[in-house]
PDB file of C-alpha atoms in Angstrom:
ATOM      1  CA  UNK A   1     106.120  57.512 111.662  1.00  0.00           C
ATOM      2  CA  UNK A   2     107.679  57.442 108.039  1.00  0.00           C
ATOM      3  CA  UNK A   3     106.301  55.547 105.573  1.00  0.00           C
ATOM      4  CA  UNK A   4     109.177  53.658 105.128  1.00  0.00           C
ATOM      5  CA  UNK A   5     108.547  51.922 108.890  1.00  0.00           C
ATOM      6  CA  UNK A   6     105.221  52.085 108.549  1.00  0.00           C
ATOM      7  CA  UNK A   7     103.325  49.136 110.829  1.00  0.00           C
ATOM      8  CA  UNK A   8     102.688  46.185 108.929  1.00  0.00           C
ATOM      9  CA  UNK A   9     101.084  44.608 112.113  1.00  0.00           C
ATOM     10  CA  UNK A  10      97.020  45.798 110.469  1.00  0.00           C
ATOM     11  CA  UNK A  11      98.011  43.867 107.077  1.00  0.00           C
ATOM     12  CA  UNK A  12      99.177  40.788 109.094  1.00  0.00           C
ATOM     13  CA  UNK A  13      95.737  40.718 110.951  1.00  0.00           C
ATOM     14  CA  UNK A  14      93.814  41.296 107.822  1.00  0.00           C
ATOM     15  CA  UNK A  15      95.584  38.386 105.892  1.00  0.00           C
ATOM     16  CA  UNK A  16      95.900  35.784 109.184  1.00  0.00           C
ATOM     17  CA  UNK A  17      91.752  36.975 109.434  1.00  0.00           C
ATOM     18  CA  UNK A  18      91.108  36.055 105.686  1.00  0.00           C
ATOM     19  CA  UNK A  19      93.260  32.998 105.701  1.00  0.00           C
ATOM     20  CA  UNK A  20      91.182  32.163 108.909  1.00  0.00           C
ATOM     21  CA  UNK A  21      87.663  32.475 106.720  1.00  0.00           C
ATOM     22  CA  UNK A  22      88.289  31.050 103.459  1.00  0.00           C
ATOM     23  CA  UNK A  23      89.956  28.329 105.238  1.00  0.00           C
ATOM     24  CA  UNK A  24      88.422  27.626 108.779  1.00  0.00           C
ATOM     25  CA  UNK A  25      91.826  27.265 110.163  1.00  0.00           C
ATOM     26  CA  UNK A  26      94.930  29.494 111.041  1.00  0.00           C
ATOM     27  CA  UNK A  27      98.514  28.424 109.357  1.00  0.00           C
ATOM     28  CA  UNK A  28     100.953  26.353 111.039  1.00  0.00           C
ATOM     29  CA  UNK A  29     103.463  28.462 109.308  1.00  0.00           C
ATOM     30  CA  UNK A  30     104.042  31.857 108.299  1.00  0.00           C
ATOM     31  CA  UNK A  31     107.126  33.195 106.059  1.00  0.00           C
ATOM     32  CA  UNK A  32     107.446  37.155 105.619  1.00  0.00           C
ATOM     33  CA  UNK A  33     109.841  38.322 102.596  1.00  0.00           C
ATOM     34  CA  UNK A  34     110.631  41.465 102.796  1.00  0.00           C
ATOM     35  CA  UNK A  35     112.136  44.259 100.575  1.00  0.00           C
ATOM     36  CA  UNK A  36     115.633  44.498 102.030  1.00  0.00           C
ATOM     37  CA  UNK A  37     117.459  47.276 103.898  1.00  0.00           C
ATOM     38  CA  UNK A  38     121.231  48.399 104.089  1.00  0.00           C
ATOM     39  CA  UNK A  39     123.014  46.550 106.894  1.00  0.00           C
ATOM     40  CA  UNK A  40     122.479  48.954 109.621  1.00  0.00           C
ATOM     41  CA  UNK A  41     118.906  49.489 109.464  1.00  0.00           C
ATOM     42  CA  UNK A  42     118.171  46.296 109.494  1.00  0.00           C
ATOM     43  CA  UNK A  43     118.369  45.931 113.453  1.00  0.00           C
ATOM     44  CA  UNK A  44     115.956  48.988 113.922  1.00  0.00           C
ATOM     45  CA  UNK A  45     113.401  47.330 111.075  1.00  0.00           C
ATOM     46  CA  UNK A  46     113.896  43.816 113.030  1.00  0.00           C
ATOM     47  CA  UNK A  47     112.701  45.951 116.231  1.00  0.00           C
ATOM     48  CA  UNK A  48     110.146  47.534 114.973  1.00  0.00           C
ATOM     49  CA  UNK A  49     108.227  45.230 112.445  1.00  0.00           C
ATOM     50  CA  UNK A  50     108.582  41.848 114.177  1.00  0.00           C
ATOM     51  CA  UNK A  51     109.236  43.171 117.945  1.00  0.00           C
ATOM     52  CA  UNK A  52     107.251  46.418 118.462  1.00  0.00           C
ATOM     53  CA  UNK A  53     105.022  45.338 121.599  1.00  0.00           C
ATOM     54  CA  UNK A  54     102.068  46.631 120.047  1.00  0.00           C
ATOM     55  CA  UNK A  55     102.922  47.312 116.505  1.00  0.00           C
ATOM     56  CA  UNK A  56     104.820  44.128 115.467  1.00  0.00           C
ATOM     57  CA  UNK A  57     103.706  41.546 113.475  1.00  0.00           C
ATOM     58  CA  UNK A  58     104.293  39.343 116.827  1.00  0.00           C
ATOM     59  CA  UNK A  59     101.728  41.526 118.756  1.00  0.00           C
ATOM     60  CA  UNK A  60      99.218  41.261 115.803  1.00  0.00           C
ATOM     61  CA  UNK A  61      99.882  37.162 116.282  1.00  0.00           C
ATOM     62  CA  UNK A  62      98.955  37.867 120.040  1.00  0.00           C
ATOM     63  CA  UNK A  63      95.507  39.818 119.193  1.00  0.00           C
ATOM     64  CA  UNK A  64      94.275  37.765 116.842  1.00  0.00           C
ATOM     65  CA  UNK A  65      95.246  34.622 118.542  1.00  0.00           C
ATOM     66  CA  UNK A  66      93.070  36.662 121.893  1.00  0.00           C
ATOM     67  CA  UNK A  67      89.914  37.767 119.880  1.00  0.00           C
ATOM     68  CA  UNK A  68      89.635  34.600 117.759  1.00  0.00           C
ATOM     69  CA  UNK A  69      89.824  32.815 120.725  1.00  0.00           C
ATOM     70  CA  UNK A  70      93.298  30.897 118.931  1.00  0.00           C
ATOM     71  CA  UNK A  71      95.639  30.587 121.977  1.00  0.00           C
ATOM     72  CA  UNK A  72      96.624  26.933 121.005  1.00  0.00           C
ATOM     73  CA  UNK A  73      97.675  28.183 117.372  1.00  0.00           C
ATOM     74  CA  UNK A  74      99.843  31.173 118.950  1.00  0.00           C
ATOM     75  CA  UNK A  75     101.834  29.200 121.135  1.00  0.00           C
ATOM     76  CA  UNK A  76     102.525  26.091 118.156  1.00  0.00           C
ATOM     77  CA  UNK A  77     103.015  28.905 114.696  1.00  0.00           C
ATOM     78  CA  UNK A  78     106.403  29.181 113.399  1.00  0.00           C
ATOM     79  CA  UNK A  79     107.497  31.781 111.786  1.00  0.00           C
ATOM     80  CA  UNK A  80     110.354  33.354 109.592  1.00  0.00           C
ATOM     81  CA  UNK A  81     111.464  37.015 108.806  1.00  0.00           C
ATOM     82  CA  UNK A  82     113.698  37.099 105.921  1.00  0.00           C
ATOM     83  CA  UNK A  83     115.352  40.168 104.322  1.00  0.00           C
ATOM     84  CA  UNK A  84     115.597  39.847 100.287  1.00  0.00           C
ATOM     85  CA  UNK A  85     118.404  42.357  98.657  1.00  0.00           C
ATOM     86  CA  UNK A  86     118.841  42.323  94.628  1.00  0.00           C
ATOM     87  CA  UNK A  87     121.266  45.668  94.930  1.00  0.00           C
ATOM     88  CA  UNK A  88     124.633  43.296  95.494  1.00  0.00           C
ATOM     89  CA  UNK A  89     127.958  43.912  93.613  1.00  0.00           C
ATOM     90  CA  UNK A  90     128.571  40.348  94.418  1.00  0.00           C
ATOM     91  CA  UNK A  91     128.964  37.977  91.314  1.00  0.00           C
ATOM     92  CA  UNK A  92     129.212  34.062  91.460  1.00  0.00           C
ATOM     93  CA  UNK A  93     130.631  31.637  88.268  1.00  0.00           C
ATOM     94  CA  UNK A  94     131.849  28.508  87.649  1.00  0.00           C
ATOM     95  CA  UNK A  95     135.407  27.539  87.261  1.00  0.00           C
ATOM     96  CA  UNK A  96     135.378  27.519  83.559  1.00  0.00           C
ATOM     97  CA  UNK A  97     134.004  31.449  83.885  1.00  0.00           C
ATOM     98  CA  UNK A  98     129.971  30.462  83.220  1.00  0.00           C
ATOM     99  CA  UNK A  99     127.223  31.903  84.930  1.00  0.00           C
ATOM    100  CA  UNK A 100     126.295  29.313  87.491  1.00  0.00           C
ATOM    101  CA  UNK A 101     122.887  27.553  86.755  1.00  0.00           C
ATOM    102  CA  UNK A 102     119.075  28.219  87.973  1.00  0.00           C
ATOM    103  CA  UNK A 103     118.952  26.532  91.939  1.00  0.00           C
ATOM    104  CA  UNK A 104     122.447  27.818  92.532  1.00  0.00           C
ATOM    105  CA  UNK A 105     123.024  28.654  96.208  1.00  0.00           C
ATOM    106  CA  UNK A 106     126.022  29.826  98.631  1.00  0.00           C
ATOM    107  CA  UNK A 107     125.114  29.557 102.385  1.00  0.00           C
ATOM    108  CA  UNK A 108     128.618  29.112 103.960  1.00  0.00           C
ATOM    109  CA  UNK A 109     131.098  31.719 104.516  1.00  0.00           C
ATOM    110  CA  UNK A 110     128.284  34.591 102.915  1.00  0.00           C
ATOM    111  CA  UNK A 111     128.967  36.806 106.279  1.00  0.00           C
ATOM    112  CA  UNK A 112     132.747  37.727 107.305  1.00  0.00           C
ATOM    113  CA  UNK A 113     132.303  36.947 111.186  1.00  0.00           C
ATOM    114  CA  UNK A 114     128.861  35.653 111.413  1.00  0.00           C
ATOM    115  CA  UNK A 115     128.756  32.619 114.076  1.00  0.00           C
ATOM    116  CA  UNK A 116     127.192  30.082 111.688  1.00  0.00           C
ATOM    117  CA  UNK A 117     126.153  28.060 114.521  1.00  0.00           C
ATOM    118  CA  UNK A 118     123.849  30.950 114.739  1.00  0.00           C
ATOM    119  CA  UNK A 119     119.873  29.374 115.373  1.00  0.00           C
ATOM    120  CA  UNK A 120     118.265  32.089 114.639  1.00  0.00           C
ATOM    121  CA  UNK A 121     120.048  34.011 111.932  1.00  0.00           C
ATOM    122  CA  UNK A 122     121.576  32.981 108.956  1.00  0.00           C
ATOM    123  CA  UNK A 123     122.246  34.205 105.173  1.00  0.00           C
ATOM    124  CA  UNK A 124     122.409  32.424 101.589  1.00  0.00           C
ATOM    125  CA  UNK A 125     122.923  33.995  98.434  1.00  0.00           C
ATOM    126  CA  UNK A 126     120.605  32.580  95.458  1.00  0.00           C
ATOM    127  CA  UNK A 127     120.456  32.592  91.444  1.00  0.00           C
ATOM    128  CA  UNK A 128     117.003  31.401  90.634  1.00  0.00           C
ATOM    129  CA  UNK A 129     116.826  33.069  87.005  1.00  0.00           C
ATOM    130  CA  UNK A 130     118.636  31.379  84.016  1.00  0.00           C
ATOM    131  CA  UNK A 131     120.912  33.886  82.467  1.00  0.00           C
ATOM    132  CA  UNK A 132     121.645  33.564  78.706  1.00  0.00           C
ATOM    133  CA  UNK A 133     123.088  36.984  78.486  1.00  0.00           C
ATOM    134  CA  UNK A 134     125.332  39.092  80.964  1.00  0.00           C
ATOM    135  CA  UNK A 135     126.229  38.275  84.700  1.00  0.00           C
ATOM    136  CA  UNK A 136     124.202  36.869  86.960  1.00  0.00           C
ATOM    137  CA  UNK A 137     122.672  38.391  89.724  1.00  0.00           C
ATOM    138  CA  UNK A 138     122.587  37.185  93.175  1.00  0.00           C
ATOM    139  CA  UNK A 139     120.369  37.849  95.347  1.00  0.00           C
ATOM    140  CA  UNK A 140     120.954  37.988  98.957  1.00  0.00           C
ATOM    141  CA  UNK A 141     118.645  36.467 101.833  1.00  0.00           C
ATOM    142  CA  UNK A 142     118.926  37.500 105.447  1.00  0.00           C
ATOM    143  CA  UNK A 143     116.642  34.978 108.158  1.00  0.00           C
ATOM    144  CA  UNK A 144     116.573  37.327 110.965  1.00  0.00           C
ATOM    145  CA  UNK A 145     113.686  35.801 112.883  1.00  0.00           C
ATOM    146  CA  UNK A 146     112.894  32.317 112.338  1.00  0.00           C
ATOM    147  CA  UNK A 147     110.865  29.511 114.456  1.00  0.00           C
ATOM    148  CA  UNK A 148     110.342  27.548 111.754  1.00  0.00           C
ATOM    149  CA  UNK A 149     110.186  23.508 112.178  1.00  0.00           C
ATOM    150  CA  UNK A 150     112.142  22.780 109.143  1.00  0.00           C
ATOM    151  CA  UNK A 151     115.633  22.931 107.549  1.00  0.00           C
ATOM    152  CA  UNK A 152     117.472  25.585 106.013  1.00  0.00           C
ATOM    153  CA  UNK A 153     117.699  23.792 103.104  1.00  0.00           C
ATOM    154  CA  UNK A 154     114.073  23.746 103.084  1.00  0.00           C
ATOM    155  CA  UNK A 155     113.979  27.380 103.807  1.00  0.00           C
ATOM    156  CA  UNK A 156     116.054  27.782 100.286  1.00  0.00           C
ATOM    157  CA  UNK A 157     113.959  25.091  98.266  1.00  0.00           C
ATOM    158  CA  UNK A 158     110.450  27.081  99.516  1.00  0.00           C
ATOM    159  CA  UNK A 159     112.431  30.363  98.621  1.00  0.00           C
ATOM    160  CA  UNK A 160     113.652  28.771  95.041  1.00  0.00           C
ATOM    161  CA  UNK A 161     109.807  27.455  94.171  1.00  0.00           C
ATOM    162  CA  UNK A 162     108.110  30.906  95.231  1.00  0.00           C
ATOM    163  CA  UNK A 163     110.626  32.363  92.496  1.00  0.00           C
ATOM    164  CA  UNK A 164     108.827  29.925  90.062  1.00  0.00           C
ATOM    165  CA  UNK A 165     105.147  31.070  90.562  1.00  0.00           C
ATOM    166  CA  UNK A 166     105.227  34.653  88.965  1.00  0.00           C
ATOM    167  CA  UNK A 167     102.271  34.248  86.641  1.00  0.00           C
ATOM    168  CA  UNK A 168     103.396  37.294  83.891  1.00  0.00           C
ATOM    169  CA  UNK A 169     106.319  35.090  83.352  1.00  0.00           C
ATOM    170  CA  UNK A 170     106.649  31.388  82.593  1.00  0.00           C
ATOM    171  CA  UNK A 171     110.143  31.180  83.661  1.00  0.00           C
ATOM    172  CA  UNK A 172     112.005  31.745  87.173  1.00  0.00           C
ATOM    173  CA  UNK A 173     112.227  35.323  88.466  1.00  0.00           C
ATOM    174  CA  UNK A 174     114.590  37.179  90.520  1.00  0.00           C
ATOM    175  CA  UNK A 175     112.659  37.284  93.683  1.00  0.00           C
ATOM    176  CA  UNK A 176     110.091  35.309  95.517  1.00  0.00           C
ATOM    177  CA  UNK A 177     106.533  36.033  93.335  1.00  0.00           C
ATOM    178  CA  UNK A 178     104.916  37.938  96.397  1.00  0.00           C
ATOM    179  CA  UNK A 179     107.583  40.324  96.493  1.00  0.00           C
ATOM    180  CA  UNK A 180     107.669  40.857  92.872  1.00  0.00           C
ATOM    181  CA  UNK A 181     103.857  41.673  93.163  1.00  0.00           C
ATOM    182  CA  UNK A 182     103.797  43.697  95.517  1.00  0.00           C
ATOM    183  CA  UNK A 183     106.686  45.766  93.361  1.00  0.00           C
ATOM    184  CA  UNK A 184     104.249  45.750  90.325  1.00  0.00           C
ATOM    185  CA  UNK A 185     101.265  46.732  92.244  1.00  0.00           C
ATOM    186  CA  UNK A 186     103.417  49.592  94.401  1.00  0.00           C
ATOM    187  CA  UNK A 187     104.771  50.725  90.696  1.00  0.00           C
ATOM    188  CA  UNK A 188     101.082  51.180  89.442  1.00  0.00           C
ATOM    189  CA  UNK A 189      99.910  52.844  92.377  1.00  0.00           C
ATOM    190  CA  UNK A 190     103.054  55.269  92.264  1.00  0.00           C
ATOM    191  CA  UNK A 191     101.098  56.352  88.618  1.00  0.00           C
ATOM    192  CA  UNK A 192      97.932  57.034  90.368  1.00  0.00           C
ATOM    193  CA  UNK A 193      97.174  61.204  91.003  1.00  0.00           C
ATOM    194  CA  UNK A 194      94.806  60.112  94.026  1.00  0.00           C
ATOM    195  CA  UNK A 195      94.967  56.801  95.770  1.00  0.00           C
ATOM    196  CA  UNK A 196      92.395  56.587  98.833  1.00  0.00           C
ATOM    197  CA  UNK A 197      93.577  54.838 102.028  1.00  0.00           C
ATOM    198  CA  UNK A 198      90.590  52.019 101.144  1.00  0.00           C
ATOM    199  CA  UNK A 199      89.289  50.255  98.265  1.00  0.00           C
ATOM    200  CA  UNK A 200      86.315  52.040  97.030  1.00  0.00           C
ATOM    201  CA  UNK A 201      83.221  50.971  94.827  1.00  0.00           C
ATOM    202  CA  UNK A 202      84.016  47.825  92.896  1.00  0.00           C
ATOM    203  CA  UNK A 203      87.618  47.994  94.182  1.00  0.00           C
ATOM    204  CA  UNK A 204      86.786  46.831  97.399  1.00  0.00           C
ATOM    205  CA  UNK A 205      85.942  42.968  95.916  1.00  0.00           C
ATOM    206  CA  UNK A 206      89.810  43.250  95.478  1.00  0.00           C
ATOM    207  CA  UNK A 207      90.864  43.865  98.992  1.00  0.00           C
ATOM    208  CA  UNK A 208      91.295  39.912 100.124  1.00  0.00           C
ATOM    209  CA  UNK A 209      93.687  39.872  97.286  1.00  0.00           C
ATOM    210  CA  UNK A 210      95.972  42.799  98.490  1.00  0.00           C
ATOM    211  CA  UNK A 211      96.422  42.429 101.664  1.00  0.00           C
ATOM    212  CA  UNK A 212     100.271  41.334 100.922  1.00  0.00           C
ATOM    213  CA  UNK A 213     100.990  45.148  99.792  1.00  0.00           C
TER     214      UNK A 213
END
């Protein structure tokens, strides 16, 4: 298996199994961001991250829920899968020829030929950063998988206040904060001569918080 499609169903379980200690309780929801993929691999990621029937991220719901002894939390969790792509050609602006403002969102007509009655999937484009200079930047969000017990507009306001939570920058960011983590973290590890598969010495107090990557 490639790294690229590695399983992220041992990360799941480690997170759901730390959530479950620090706060005696399982969440009632769970929303995955993920680093998006060009159009047709995202079928084949779908399959394999969220379906696999024994290395999906569904499966790892289905273990824990068995060993933890958490069959009434399986069957009531919702959850979302949503694709996040910053590499768009795609530009929005106003009428007068501005940049459009921080919160800016297009979630009709983002698809040619998408049924947009769709339940499960849908897309929305989204300019969280304020741009002073240049062109903004859309980025793109893809709900592939989603049993979650709210709105899509409250899909896109959770999306818009994760943006907001970066902590190296006081401002909005491009992407939600977890993802722009993980991209920091990945970038300092990519530095590293040797990185061991675990956390060693005083390393391993840092585990609980890196479960995301």
């Amino acid at each position: 298996m490639s790294e690229a499609t590695a399983s992220p169903a041992p990360l799941m379980e480690e997170a759901l199994r730390h959530f479950l200690q620090k706060m005696r309780r399982l969440p009632d929801t769970v929303v995955i961001y993920r680093g998006g993929v060009s159009d047709s691999q995202q079928e084949v990621i779908l399959e394999h991250e969220m379906h696999h029937p024994t290395e999906g991220i569904l499966a790892a719901f289905d273990r824990l829920a068995e060993v933890e002894g958490q069959e009434p939390w399986r069957s009531k969790v919702s959850v979302a899968y949503i694709m996040v792509r910053r590499s768009m050609n795609i530009r929005f602006m106003t009428e007068e020829g501005d940049n459009l403002p921080s919160g800016s969102y297009i979630d009709e007509d983002v698809i040619p030929g998408l049924d947009a009655d769709n339940p499960v999937r849908s897309d929305f484009y989204m300019i969280s950063q304020t741009y002073v200079r240049g062109t903004a930047r859309p980025t793109l969000y893809t709900v592939l998988y989603n049993t979650l017990n709210f709105s899509k507009m409250e899909t896109m306001q959770l999306t818009y206040r994760l943006c907001g939570v970066y902590m190296t920058f006081a401002g909005k960011v491009s992407t939600p904060a977890p993802l722009k983590y993980v991209a920091k973290l990945l970038s300092l590890l990519s530095k590293c001569n040797y990185v061991p598969r675990e956390p060693t010495g005083q390393l391993r107090l840092w585990r609980p918080n890196l479960f995301f990557v």
